[in-house]
Amino acid sequence: MRGSTAAAAGSADGYQPSELQRRRDAYRRRQSVRSVLIAAGSTAVLGALLVAAVANSPGWPRVQQSFFDPAVAVQALPAVLRGLWLNVRLLVFCAAGALALGLAIALARTLRPAVFFPLRAAATSYTYVFRGAPLIIVLYLFTFGVPGLRLAGTPSVLVLGGCALVVTYGAYLAEVFRAGIESVHPAQRAAARSLGLSHAQTMRHVVLPQAVRRVAPPLLNDLVALQKDVGLISLAGPVDAIRAAQIETATSYNFTPYVVAGVLFILMAIPLVAVTDWVTMRAARRQTWAGAA
């Protein structure tokens, strides 16, 4: 592709590639086609072997009936889709809340004056506690422990479960943001302050744009993990995709609805995973070009 583009550009300004260059371009095209064919063939052979191994196993008919029944899947799909809409809404709000909380905690941990030591200590303790605590325990404490206090104005279990996800993932995102902030060279902060910018203006216009760009891939990876963990809200009672699958399984005595919910979660994650891979490759190319320059 690159060779043909170069040849077309060369013919436009009167340049004609040499015979050796044309042979090189043709060889590269043949190698590219050969690589694609080999990759496709090896993938097809491996897939066929895996399918044959599973389909010929002694217990496959029973597993197929219990987990991959098309009739049960079609029957459970509407209920699971309605539950998935709850997961989608929860993901949007939890992602926004975790990003905001993580950024605030990261900024608190980077404050240098001694007067802010209590704030830094509280932020550090928060990240240590919620990065170490299992999410399921935090979820139980928020959804079952907080209502047990019988306080006036206690929000619903769904809101409390969302708060558990926010405070847990906020601790992880805070460390990602902090790593990005500290990766910016101190000389840039000093230059910004010498131009008359305040600390807040320096963070907003100089440090944070670079920090967010550098840590975008790990941030997106954490959001992919959050997309999966929103399904844990079913443990607290709300009827999301997982709880809807559980109800359908209890009705049909078949585990196919769980497979349906899993497939829907995978389909929901594919766009975010694709964006994460694209951002990661783009950051790697930018770093390579910067190193070459």
PDB file of C-alpha atoms in Angstrom:
ATOM      1  CA  MET A   1       0.000   0.000   0.000  1.00  0.00           C
ATOM      2  CA  ARG A   2       2.760   2.406   0.959  1.00  0.00           C
ATOM      3  CA  GLY A   3       4.775   1.418  -2.105  1.00  0.00           C
ATOM      4  CA  SER A   4       1.838   1.930  -4.478  1.00  0.00           C
ATOM      5  CA  THR A   5       1.109   5.313  -2.889  1.00  0.00           C
ATOM      6  CA  ALA A   6       4.719   6.331  -3.295  1.00  0.00           C
ATOM      7  CA  ALA A   7       4.670   5.130  -6.907  1.00  0.00           C
ATOM      8  CA  ALA A   8       1.509   7.122  -7.651  1.00  0.00           C
ATOM      9  CA  ALA A   9       2.960  10.222  -6.014  1.00  0.00           C
ATOM     10  CA  GLY A  10       6.185   9.708  -7.930  1.00  0.00           C
ATOM     11  CA  SER A  11       4.439   9.411 -11.287  1.00  0.00           C
ATOM     12  CA  ALA A  12       2.559  12.632 -10.541  1.00  0.00           C
ATOM     13  CA  ASP A  13       5.763  14.674 -10.305  1.00  0.00           C
ATOM     14  CA  GLY A  14       7.598  12.834 -13.089  1.00  0.00           C
ATOM     15  CA  TYR A  15       9.524  10.377 -10.907  1.00  0.00           C
ATOM     16  CA  GLN A  16       9.421   6.701 -11.887  1.00  0.00           C
ATOM     17  CA  PRO A  17      10.535   4.037  -9.379  1.00  0.00           C
ATOM     18  CA  SER A  18      13.385   1.820 -10.478  1.00  0.00           C
ATOM     19  CA  GLU A  19      12.958  -1.805 -11.418  1.00  0.00           C
ATOM     20  CA  LEU A  20      14.519  -2.848  -8.118  1.00  0.00           C
ATOM     21  CA  GLN A  21      12.050  -0.702  -6.158  1.00  0.00           C
ATOM     22  CA  ARG A  22       9.128  -2.197  -8.070  1.00  0.00           C
ATOM     23  CA  ARG A  23      10.342  -5.706  -7.305  1.00  0.00           C
ATOM     24  CA  ARG A  24      10.651  -4.795  -3.628  1.00  0.00           C
ATOM     25  CA  ASP A  25       7.105  -3.435  -3.569  1.00  0.00           C
ATOM     26  CA  ALA A  26       5.760  -6.534  -5.276  1.00  0.00           C
ATOM     27  CA  TYR A  27       7.628  -8.774  -2.830  1.00  0.00           C
ATOM     28  CA  ARG A  28       6.202  -6.875   0.151  1.00  0.00           C
ATOM     29  CA  ARG A  29       2.676  -7.205  -1.231  1.00  0.00           C
ATOM     30  CA  ARG A  30       3.139 -10.945  -1.724  1.00  0.00           C
ATOM     31  CA  GLN A  31       4.482 -11.295   1.809  1.00  0.00           C
ATOM     32  CA  SER A  32       1.527  -9.385   3.250  1.00  0.00           C
ATOM     33  CA  VAL A  33      -0.984 -11.570   1.413  1.00  0.00           C
ATOM     34  CA  ARG A  34       0.911 -14.699   2.432  1.00  0.00           C
ATOM     35  CA  SER A  35       0.934 -13.660   6.087  1.00  0.00           C
ATOM     36  CA  VAL A  36      -2.807 -12.986   6.065  1.00  0.00           C
ATOM     37  CA  LEU A  37      -3.560 -16.351   4.446  1.00  0.00           C
ATOM     38  CA  ILE A  38      -1.345 -18.240   6.893  1.00  0.00           C
ATOM     39  CA  ALA A  39      -2.927 -16.470   9.879  1.00  0.00           C
ATOM     40  CA  ALA A  40      -6.443 -17.174   8.619  1.00  0.00           C
ATOM     41  CA  GLY A  41      -5.629 -20.811   7.884  1.00  0.00           C
ATOM     42  CA  SER A  42      -3.994 -21.488  11.237  1.00  0.00           C
ATOM     43  CA  THR A  43      -6.889 -19.822  13.052  1.00  0.00           C
ATOM     44  CA  ALA A  44      -9.428 -21.915  11.136  1.00  0.00           C
ATOM     45  CA  VAL A  45      -7.550 -25.148  11.858  1.00  0.00           C
ATOM     46  CA  LEU A  46      -7.220 -24.363  15.556  1.00  0.00           C
ATOM     47  CA  GLY A  47     -10.904 -23.410  15.802  1.00  0.00           C
ATOM     48  CA  ALA A  48     -11.951 -26.605  14.046  1.00  0.00           C
ATOM     49  CA  LEU A  49      -9.832 -28.703  16.413  1.00  0.00           C
ATOM     50  CA  LEU A  50     -11.331 -26.997  19.473  1.00  0.00           C
ATOM     51  CA  VAL A  51     -14.882 -27.434  18.187  1.00  0.00           C
ATOM     52  CA  ALA A  52     -14.230 -31.095  17.396  1.00  0.00           C
ATOM     53  CA  ALA A  53     -12.699 -31.704  20.832  1.00  0.00           C
ATOM     54  CA  VAL A  54     -15.652 -30.115  22.650  1.00  0.00           C
ATOM     55  CA  ALA A  55     -18.373 -31.608  20.457  1.00  0.00           C
ATOM     56  CA  ASN A  56     -16.942 -35.131  20.737  1.00  0.00           C
ATOM     57  CA  SER A  57     -16.565 -35.061  24.507  1.00  0.00           C
ATOM     58  CA  PRO A  58     -18.832 -37.495  26.418  1.00  0.00           C
ATOM     59  CA  GLY A  59     -20.721 -34.822  28.376  1.00  0.00           C
ATOM     60  CA  TRP A  60     -21.247 -32.330  25.534  1.00  0.00           C
ATOM     61  CA  PRO A  61     -24.934 -33.181  24.881  1.00  0.00           C
ATOM     62  CA  ARG A  62     -25.773 -32.539  28.521  1.00  0.00           C
ATOM     63  CA  VAL A  63     -23.765 -29.300  28.616  1.00  0.00           C
ATOM     64  CA  GLN A  64     -25.324 -28.134  25.369  1.00  0.00           C
ATOM     65  CA  GLN A  65     -28.801 -28.744  26.735  1.00  0.00           C
ATOM     66  CA  SER A  66     -28.065 -26.969  30.030  1.00  0.00           C
ATOM     67  CA  PHE A  67     -26.108 -23.935  28.790  1.00  0.00           C
ATOM     68  CA  PHE A  68     -26.747 -23.473  25.058  1.00  0.00           C
ATOM     69  CA  ASP A  69     -30.436 -24.139  24.512  1.00  0.00           C
ATOM     70  CA  PRO A  70     -31.639 -21.789  21.716  1.00  0.00           C
ATOM     71  CA  ALA A  71     -35.293 -21.935  22.791  1.00  0.00           C
ATOM     72  CA  VAL A  72     -34.461 -20.919  26.364  1.00  0.00           C
ATOM     73  CA  ALA A  73     -32.143 -18.177  25.079  1.00  0.00           C
ATOM     74  CA  VAL A  74     -34.889 -16.646  22.926  1.00  0.00           C
ATOM     75  CA  GLN A  75     -37.340 -16.815  25.819  1.00  0.00           C
ATOM     76  CA  ALA A  76     -34.943 -15.154  28.291  1.00  0.00           C
ATOM     77  CA  LEU A  77     -33.549 -12.487  25.953  1.00  0.00           C
ATOM     78  CA  PRO A  78     -36.219  -9.765  26.499  1.00  0.00           C
ATOM     79  CA  ALA A  79     -35.960  -9.890  30.294  1.00  0.00           C
ATOM     80  CA  VAL A  80     -32.157  -9.907  30.206  1.00  0.00           C
ATOM     81  CA  LEU A  81     -32.142  -6.957  27.803  1.00  0.00           C
ATOM     82  CA  ARG A  82     -34.387  -4.963  30.139  1.00  0.00           C
ATOM     83  CA  GLY A  83     -31.980  -5.709  32.968  1.00  0.00           C
ATOM     84  CA  LEU A  84     -28.998  -4.756  30.817  1.00  0.00           C
ATOM     85  CA  TRP A  85     -30.420  -1.264  30.379  1.00  0.00           C
ATOM     86  CA  LEU A  86     -30.057  -0.820  34.136  1.00  0.00           C
ATOM     87  CA  ASN A  87     -26.411  -1.915  33.880  1.00  0.00           C
ATOM     88  CA  VAL A  88     -25.772   0.590  31.094  1.00  0.00           C
ATOM     89  CA  ARG A  89     -27.228   3.496  33.063  1.00  0.00           C
ATOM     90  CA  LEU A  90     -25.332   2.436  36.172  1.00  0.00           C
ATOM     91  CA  LEU A  91     -22.101   2.236  34.182  1.00  0.00           C
ATOM     92  CA  VAL A  92     -22.478   5.774  32.848  1.00  0.00           C
ATOM     93  CA  PHE A  93     -23.115   7.348  36.244  1.00  0.00           C
ATOM     94  CA  CYS A  94     -20.509   5.253  38.083  1.00  0.00           C
ATOM     95  CA  ALA A  95     -17.859   5.968  35.457  1.00  0.00           C
ATOM     96  CA  ALA A  96     -18.461   9.718  35.696  1.00  0.00           C
ATOM     97  CA  GLY A  97     -18.456   9.617  39.499  1.00  0.00           C
ATOM     98  CA  ALA A  98     -15.320   7.467  39.731  1.00  0.00           C
ATOM     99  CA  LEU A  99     -13.423   9.706  37.303  1.00  0.00           C
ATOM    100  CA  ALA A 100     -14.376  12.848  39.215  1.00  0.00           C
ATOM    101  CA  LEU A 101     -13.588  11.306  42.608  1.00  0.00           C
ATOM    102  CA  GLY A 102     -10.315   9.807  41.389  1.00  0.00           C
ATOM    103  CA  LEU A 103      -9.155  13.130  39.974  1.00  0.00           C
ATOM    104  CA  ALA A 104     -10.050  14.960  43.196  1.00  0.00           C
ATOM    105  CA  ILE A 105      -8.171  12.426  45.329  1.00  0.00           C
ATOM    106  CA  ALA A 106      -5.149  12.579  43.011  1.00  0.00           C
ATOM    107  CA  LEU A 107      -5.057  16.377  43.235  1.00  0.00           C
ATOM    108  CA  ALA A 108      -5.329  16.171  47.029  1.00  0.00           C
ATOM    109  CA  ARG A 109      -2.389  13.750  47.187  1.00  0.00           C
ATOM    110  CA  THR A 110      -0.198  16.061  45.107  1.00  0.00           C
ATOM    111  CA  LEU A 111      -0.654  19.114  47.340  1.00  0.00           C
ATOM    112  CA  ARG A 112       2.774  20.012  48.742  1.00  0.00           C
ATOM    113  CA  PRO A 113       2.249  22.713  51.449  1.00  0.00           C
ATOM    114  CA  ALA A 114       2.406  21.399  55.006  1.00  0.00           C
ATOM    115  CA  VAL A 115      -0.965  22.901  55.858  1.00  0.00           C
ATOM    116  CA  PHE A 116      -2.588  20.341  53.553  1.00  0.00           C
ATOM    117  CA  PHE A 117      -1.044  17.363  55.348  1.00  0.00           C
ATOM    118  CA  PRO A 118      -4.379  16.214  56.899  1.00  0.00           C
ATOM    119  CA  LEU A 119      -5.976  16.266  53.454  1.00  0.00           C
ATOM    120  CA  ARG A 120      -3.073  14.317  51.941  1.00  0.00           C
ATOM    121  CA  ALA A 121      -3.203  11.799  54.771  1.00  0.00           C
ATOM    122  CA  ALA A 122      -6.955  11.299  54.359  1.00  0.00           C
ATOM    123  CA  ALA A 123      -6.579  10.859  50.587  1.00  0.00           C
ATOM    124  CA  THR A 124      -3.723   8.387  51.047  1.00  0.00           C
ATOM    125  CA  SER A 125      -5.677   6.390  53.629  1.00  0.00           C
ATOM    126  CA  TYR A 126      -8.674   6.304  51.306  1.00  0.00           C
ATOM    127  CA  THR A 127      -6.662   4.866  48.412  1.00  0.00           C
ATOM    128  CA  TYR A 128      -4.989   2.271  50.655  1.00  0.00           C
ATOM    129  CA  VAL A 129      -8.281   1.095  52.149  1.00  0.00           C
ATOM    130  CA  PHE A 130     -10.426   0.883  49.025  1.00  0.00           C
ATOM    131  CA  ARG A 131      -7.705  -0.503  46.786  1.00  0.00           C
ATOM    132  CA  GLY A 132      -7.197  -3.326  49.262  1.00  0.00           C
ATOM    133  CA  ALA A 133     -10.822  -4.067  50.170  1.00  0.00           C
ATOM    134  CA  PRO A 134     -12.646  -6.588  47.944  1.00  0.00           C
ATOM    135  CA  LEU A 135     -15.376  -4.925  45.942  1.00  0.00           C
ATOM    136  CA  ILE A 136     -18.014  -7.436  47.006  1.00  0.00           C
ATOM    137  CA  ILE A 137     -17.404  -6.624  50.698  1.00  0.00           C
ATOM    138  CA  VAL A 138     -17.651  -2.890  50.032  1.00  0.00           C
ATOM    139  CA  LEU A 139     -20.858  -3.541  48.125  1.00  0.00           C
ATOM    140  CA  TYR A 140     -22.362  -5.490  51.027  1.00  0.00           C
ATOM    141  CA  LEU A 141     -21.352  -2.798  53.537  1.00  0.00           C
ATOM    142  CA  PHE A 142     -22.996  -0.061  51.473  1.00  0.00           C
ATOM    143  CA  THR A 143     -26.146  -1.905  50.416  1.00  0.00           C
ATOM    144  CA  PHE A 144     -26.872  -3.826  53.629  1.00  0.00           C
ATOM    145  CA  GLY A 145     -24.926  -1.971  56.328  1.00  0.00           C
ATOM    146  CA  VAL A 146     -25.990   1.595  55.558  1.00  0.00           C
ATOM    147  CA  PRO A 147     -29.749   0.812  55.412  1.00  0.00           C
ATOM    148  CA  GLY A 148     -29.316  -1.022  58.717  1.00  0.00           C
ATOM    149  CA  LEU A 149     -28.491   2.299  60.369  1.00  0.00           C
ATOM    150  CA  ARG A 150     -32.095   3.415  59.679  1.00  0.00           C
ATOM    151  CA  LEU A 151     -31.093   6.988  58.973  1.00  0.00           C
ATOM    152  CA  ALA A 152     -33.587   9.428  57.520  1.00  0.00           C
ATOM    153  CA  GLY A 153     -33.115  10.062  53.829  1.00  0.00           C
ATOM    154  CA  THR A 154     -31.184   6.864  53.151  1.00  0.00           C
ATOM    155  CA  PRO A 155     -31.053   6.390  49.359  1.00  0.00           C
ATOM    156  CA  SER A 156     -32.181   3.275  47.556  1.00  0.00           C
ATOM    157  CA  VAL A 157     -30.131   0.112  47.366  1.00  0.00           C
ATOM    158  CA  LEU A 158     -29.344   0.850  43.723  1.00  0.00           C
ATOM    159  CA  VAL A 159     -27.845   4.242  44.608  1.00  0.00           C
ATOM    160  CA  LEU A 160     -25.882   2.751  47.501  1.00  0.00           C
ATOM    161  CA  GLY A 161     -24.525   0.024  45.232  1.00  0.00           C
ATOM    162  CA  GLY A 162     -23.483   2.663  42.718  1.00  0.00           C
ATOM    163  CA  CYS A 163     -21.715   4.566  45.499  1.00  0.00           C
ATOM    164  CA  ALA A 164     -19.814   1.396  46.434  1.00  0.00           C
ATOM    165  CA  LEU A 165     -18.612   1.052  42.847  1.00  0.00           C
ATOM    166  CA  VAL A 166     -17.668   4.739  42.684  1.00  0.00           C
ATOM    167  CA  VAL A 167     -15.600   4.784  45.887  1.00  0.00           C
ATOM    168  CA  THR A 168     -13.848   1.522  44.989  1.00  0.00           C
ATOM    169  CA  TYR A 169     -12.928   2.437  41.444  1.00  0.00           C
ATOM    170  CA  GLY A 170     -12.239   6.018  42.453  1.00  0.00           C
ATOM    171  CA  ALA A 171      -9.300   4.725  44.512  1.00  0.00           C
ATOM    172  CA  TYR A 172      -7.830   2.921  41.493  1.00  0.00           C
ATOM    173  CA  LEU A 173      -8.365   5.877  39.176  1.00  0.00           C
ATOM    174  CA  ALA A 174      -6.829   8.232  41.737  1.00  0.00           C
ATOM    175  CA  GLU A 175      -3.525   6.358  41.526  1.00  0.00           C
ATOM    176  CA  VAL A 176      -3.667   6.422  37.735  1.00  0.00           C
ATOM    177  CA  PHE A 177      -4.264  10.178  37.725  1.00  0.00           C
ATOM    178  CA  ARG A 178      -1.533  10.722  40.308  1.00  0.00           C
ATOM    179  CA  ALA A 179       0.961   8.775  38.212  1.00  0.00           C
ATOM    180  CA  GLY A 180       0.110  10.958  35.231  1.00  0.00           C
ATOM    181  CA  ILE A 181       0.415  14.181  37.224  1.00  0.00           C
ATOM    182  CA  GLU A 182       3.783  13.226  38.671  1.00  0.00           C
ATOM    183  CA  SER A 183       5.074  12.183  35.238  1.00  0.00           C
ATOM    184  CA  VAL A 184       4.953  15.824  34.081  1.00  0.00           C
ATOM    185  CA  HIS A 185       8.406  17.356  34.544  1.00  0.00           C
ATOM    186  CA  PRO A 186       8.620  19.874  37.416  1.00  0.00           C
ATOM    187  CA  ALA A 187      10.317  22.338  35.100  1.00  0.00           C
ATOM    188  CA  GLN A 188       7.028  22.817  33.254  1.00  0.00           C
ATOM    189  CA  ARG A 189       5.294  23.777  36.482  1.00  0.00           C
ATOM    190  CA  ALA A 190       8.095  26.179  37.322  1.00  0.00           C
ATOM    191  CA  ALA A 191       7.879  27.734  33.853  1.00  0.00           C
ATOM    192  CA  ALA A 192       4.128  28.156  34.184  1.00  0.00           C
ATOM    193  CA  ARG A 193       4.460  29.776  37.609  1.00  0.00           C
ATOM    194  CA  SER A 194       7.175  32.110  36.275  1.00  0.00           C
ATOM    195  CA  LEU A 195       4.696  33.309  33.652  1.00  0.00           C
ATOM    196  CA  GLY A 196       2.313  34.370  36.408  1.00  0.00           C
ATOM    197  CA  LEU A 197      -0.048  31.375  36.470  1.00  0.00           C
ATOM    198  CA  SER A 198      -1.432  30.330  39.833  1.00  0.00           C
ATOM    199  CA  HIS A 199      -1.179  26.759  41.105  1.00  0.00           C
ATOM    200  CA  ALA A 200      -4.752  26.017  39.983  1.00  0.00           C
ATOM    201  CA  GLN A 201      -4.151  27.550  36.548  1.00  0.00           C
ATOM    202  CA  THR A 202      -0.919  25.585  36.163  1.00  0.00           C
ATOM    203  CA  MET A 203      -2.680  22.326  36.983  1.00  0.00           C
ATOM    204  CA  ARG A 204      -5.583  23.115  34.667  1.00  0.00           C
ATOM    205  CA  HIS A 205      -3.728  24.436  31.608  1.00  0.00           C
ATOM    206  CA  VAL A 206      -0.303  22.765  31.803  1.00  0.00           C
ATOM    207  CA  VAL A 207      -0.212  19.650  33.976  1.00  0.00           C
ATOM    208  CA  LEU A 208      -3.612  17.978  33.666  1.00  0.00           C
ATOM    209  CA  PRO A 209      -3.853  18.018  29.832  1.00  0.00           C
ATOM    210  CA  GLN A 210      -0.531  16.191  29.585  1.00  0.00           C
ATOM    211  CA  ALA A 211      -1.293  13.871  32.510  1.00  0.00           C
ATOM    212  CA  VAL A 212      -4.674  12.764  31.162  1.00  0.00           C
ATOM    213  CA  ARG A 213      -3.248  12.153  27.700  1.00  0.00           C
ATOM    214  CA  ARG A 214      -0.459   9.988  29.114  1.00  0.00           C
ATOM    215  CA  VAL A 215      -2.692   7.844  31.325  1.00  0.00           C
ATOM    216  CA  ALA A 216      -5.638   7.515  28.936  1.00  0.00           C
ATOM    217  CA  PRO A 217      -4.969   3.792  28.189  1.00  0.00           C
ATOM    218  CA  PRO A 218      -4.938   2.652  31.860  1.00  0.00           C
ATOM    219  CA  LEU A 219      -7.965   4.840  32.582  1.00  0.00           C
ATOM    220  CA  LEU A 220      -9.901   3.138  29.813  1.00  0.00           C
ATOM    221  CA  ASN A 221      -8.781  -0.276  31.053  1.00  0.00           C
ATOM    222  CA  ASP A 222     -10.219   0.508  34.476  1.00  0.00           C
ATOM    223  CA  LEU A 223     -13.475   1.575  32.845  1.00  0.00           C
ATOM    224  CA  VAL A 224     -13.611  -1.761  31.015  1.00  0.00           C
ATOM    225  CA  ALA A 225     -13.227  -3.505  34.379  1.00  0.00           C
ATOM    226  CA  LEU A 226     -15.983  -1.289  35.820  1.00  0.00           C
ATOM    227  CA  GLN A 227     -18.244  -2.267  32.929  1.00  0.00           C
ATOM    228  CA  LYS A 228     -18.010  -5.882  34.048  1.00  0.00           C
ATOM    229  CA  ASP A 229     -18.313  -5.194  37.776  1.00  0.00           C
ATOM    230  CA  VAL A 230     -21.579  -3.273  37.475  1.00  0.00           C
ATOM    231  CA  GLY A 231     -23.120  -6.742  37.213  1.00  0.00           C
ATOM    232  CA  LEU A 232     -22.330  -7.271  40.900  1.00  0.00           C
ATOM    233  CA  ILE A 233     -25.165  -4.901  41.737  1.00  0.00           C
ATOM    234  CA  SER A 234     -27.434  -7.934  41.341  1.00  0.00           C
ATOM    235  CA  LEU A 235     -26.122  -9.213  44.695  1.00  0.00           C
ATOM    236  CA  ALA A 236     -27.931  -6.339  46.404  1.00  0.00           C
ATOM    237  CA  GLY A 237     -31.288  -7.063  44.786  1.00  0.00           C
ATOM    238  CA  PRO A 238     -31.842  -4.728  41.781  1.00  0.00           C
ATOM    239  CA  VAL A 239     -33.030  -6.583  38.689  1.00  0.00           C
ATOM    240  CA  ASP A 240     -30.194  -6.036  36.249  1.00  0.00           C
ATOM    241  CA  ALA A 241     -29.101  -8.420  33.487  1.00  0.00           C
ATOM    242  CA  ILE A 242     -27.520 -10.903  35.917  1.00  0.00           C
ATOM    243  CA  ARG A 243     -30.502 -10.934  38.289  1.00  0.00           C
ATOM    244  CA  ALA A 244     -32.900 -11.258  35.342  1.00  0.00           C
ATOM    245  CA  ALA A 245     -30.858 -14.239  34.126  1.00  0.00           C
ATOM    246  CA  GLN A 246     -31.025 -15.729  37.610  1.00  0.00           C
ATOM    247  CA  ILE A 247     -34.810 -15.362  37.664  1.00  0.00           C
ATOM    248  CA  GLU A 248     -35.131 -16.960  34.242  1.00  0.00           C
ATOM    249  CA  THR A 249     -32.831 -19.792  35.305  1.00  0.00           C
ATOM    250  CA  ALA A 250     -34.978 -20.443  38.366  1.00  0.00           C
ATOM    251  CA  THR A 251     -38.017 -20.581  36.101  1.00  0.00           C
ATOM    252  CA  SER A 252     -36.640 -22.877  33.387  1.00  0.00           C
ATOM    253  CA  TYR A 253     -34.055 -24.829  35.450  1.00  0.00           C
ATOM    254  CA  ASN A 254     -31.603 -24.083  32.649  1.00  0.00           C
ATOM    255  CA  PHE A 255     -28.396 -22.030  32.760  1.00  0.00           C
ATOM    256  CA  THR A 256     -28.693 -20.635  29.235  1.00  0.00           C
ATOM    257  CA  PRO A 257     -29.938 -17.202  30.464  1.00  0.00           C
ATOM    258  CA  TYR A 258     -26.589 -16.696  32.204  1.00  0.00           C
ATOM    259  CA  VAL A 259     -24.826 -17.332  28.895  1.00  0.00           C
ATOM    260  CA  VAL A 260     -27.157 -14.816  27.231  1.00  0.00           C
ATOM    261  CA  ALA A 261     -26.272 -12.200  29.868  1.00  0.00           C
ATOM    262  CA  GLY A 262     -22.562 -12.948  29.424  1.00  0.00           C
ATOM    263  CA  VAL A 263     -22.765 -12.522  25.662  1.00  0.00           C
ATOM    264  CA  LEU A 264     -24.575  -9.204  26.057  1.00  0.00           C
ATOM    265  CA  PHE A 265     -21.904  -7.954  28.463  1.00  0.00           C
ATOM    266  CA  ILE A 266     -19.217  -8.944  25.951  1.00  0.00           C
ATOM    267  CA  LEU A 267     -21.013  -7.117  23.152  1.00  0.00           C
ATOM    268  CA  MET A 268     -21.329  -4.054  25.378  1.00  0.00           C
ATOM    269  CA  ALA A 269     -17.607  -4.167  26.174  1.00  0.00           C
ATOM    270  CA  ILE A 270     -16.360  -4.553  22.592  1.00  0.00           C
ATOM    271  CA  PRO A 271     -16.628  -0.828  21.627  1.00  0.00           C
ATOM    272  CA  LEU A 272     -14.847   0.299  24.792  1.00  0.00           C
ATOM    273  CA  VAL A 273     -12.143  -2.356  24.365  1.00  0.00           C
ATOM    274  CA  ALA A 274     -11.652  -1.279  20.742  1.00  0.00           C
ATOM    275  CA  VAL A 275     -11.299   2.362  21.785  1.00  0.00           C
ATOM    276  CA  THR A 276      -8.816   1.338  24.494  1.00  0.00           C
ATOM    277  CA  ASP A 277      -6.685  -0.583  21.995  1.00  0.00           C
ATOM    278  CA  TRP A 278      -6.788   2.316  19.537  1.00  0.00           C
ATOM    279  CA  VAL A 279      -5.748   4.846  22.172  1.00  0.00           C
ATOM    280  CA  THR A 280      -2.961   2.535  23.375  1.00  0.00           C
ATOM    281  CA  MET A 281      -1.549   2.072  19.861  1.00  0.00           C
ATOM    282  CA  ARG A 282      -1.850   5.796  19.160  1.00  0.00           C
ATOM    283  CA  ALA A 283       0.058   6.616  22.352  1.00  0.00           C
ATOM    284  CA  ALA A 284       2.757   4.066  21.466  1.00  0.00           C
ATOM    285  CA  ARG A 285       3.150   5.560  17.961  1.00  0.00           C
ATOM    286  CA  ARG A 286       3.355   9.076  19.391  1.00  0.00           C
ATOM    287  CA  GLN A 287       6.047   7.963  21.840  1.00  0.00           C
ATOM    288  CA  THR A 288       7.976   6.247  19.029  1.00  0.00           C
ATOM    289  CA  TRP A 289       7.838   9.355  16.848  1.00  0.00           C
ATOM    290  CA  ALA A 290       8.903  11.553  19.762  1.00  0.00           C
ATOM    291  CA  GLY A 291      11.879   9.262  20.449  1.00  0.00           C
ATOM    292  CA  ALA A 292      12.886   9.262  16.786  1.00  0.00           C
ATOM    293  CA  ALA A 293      12.684  13.055  16.659  1.00  0.00           C
TER     294      ALA A 293
END
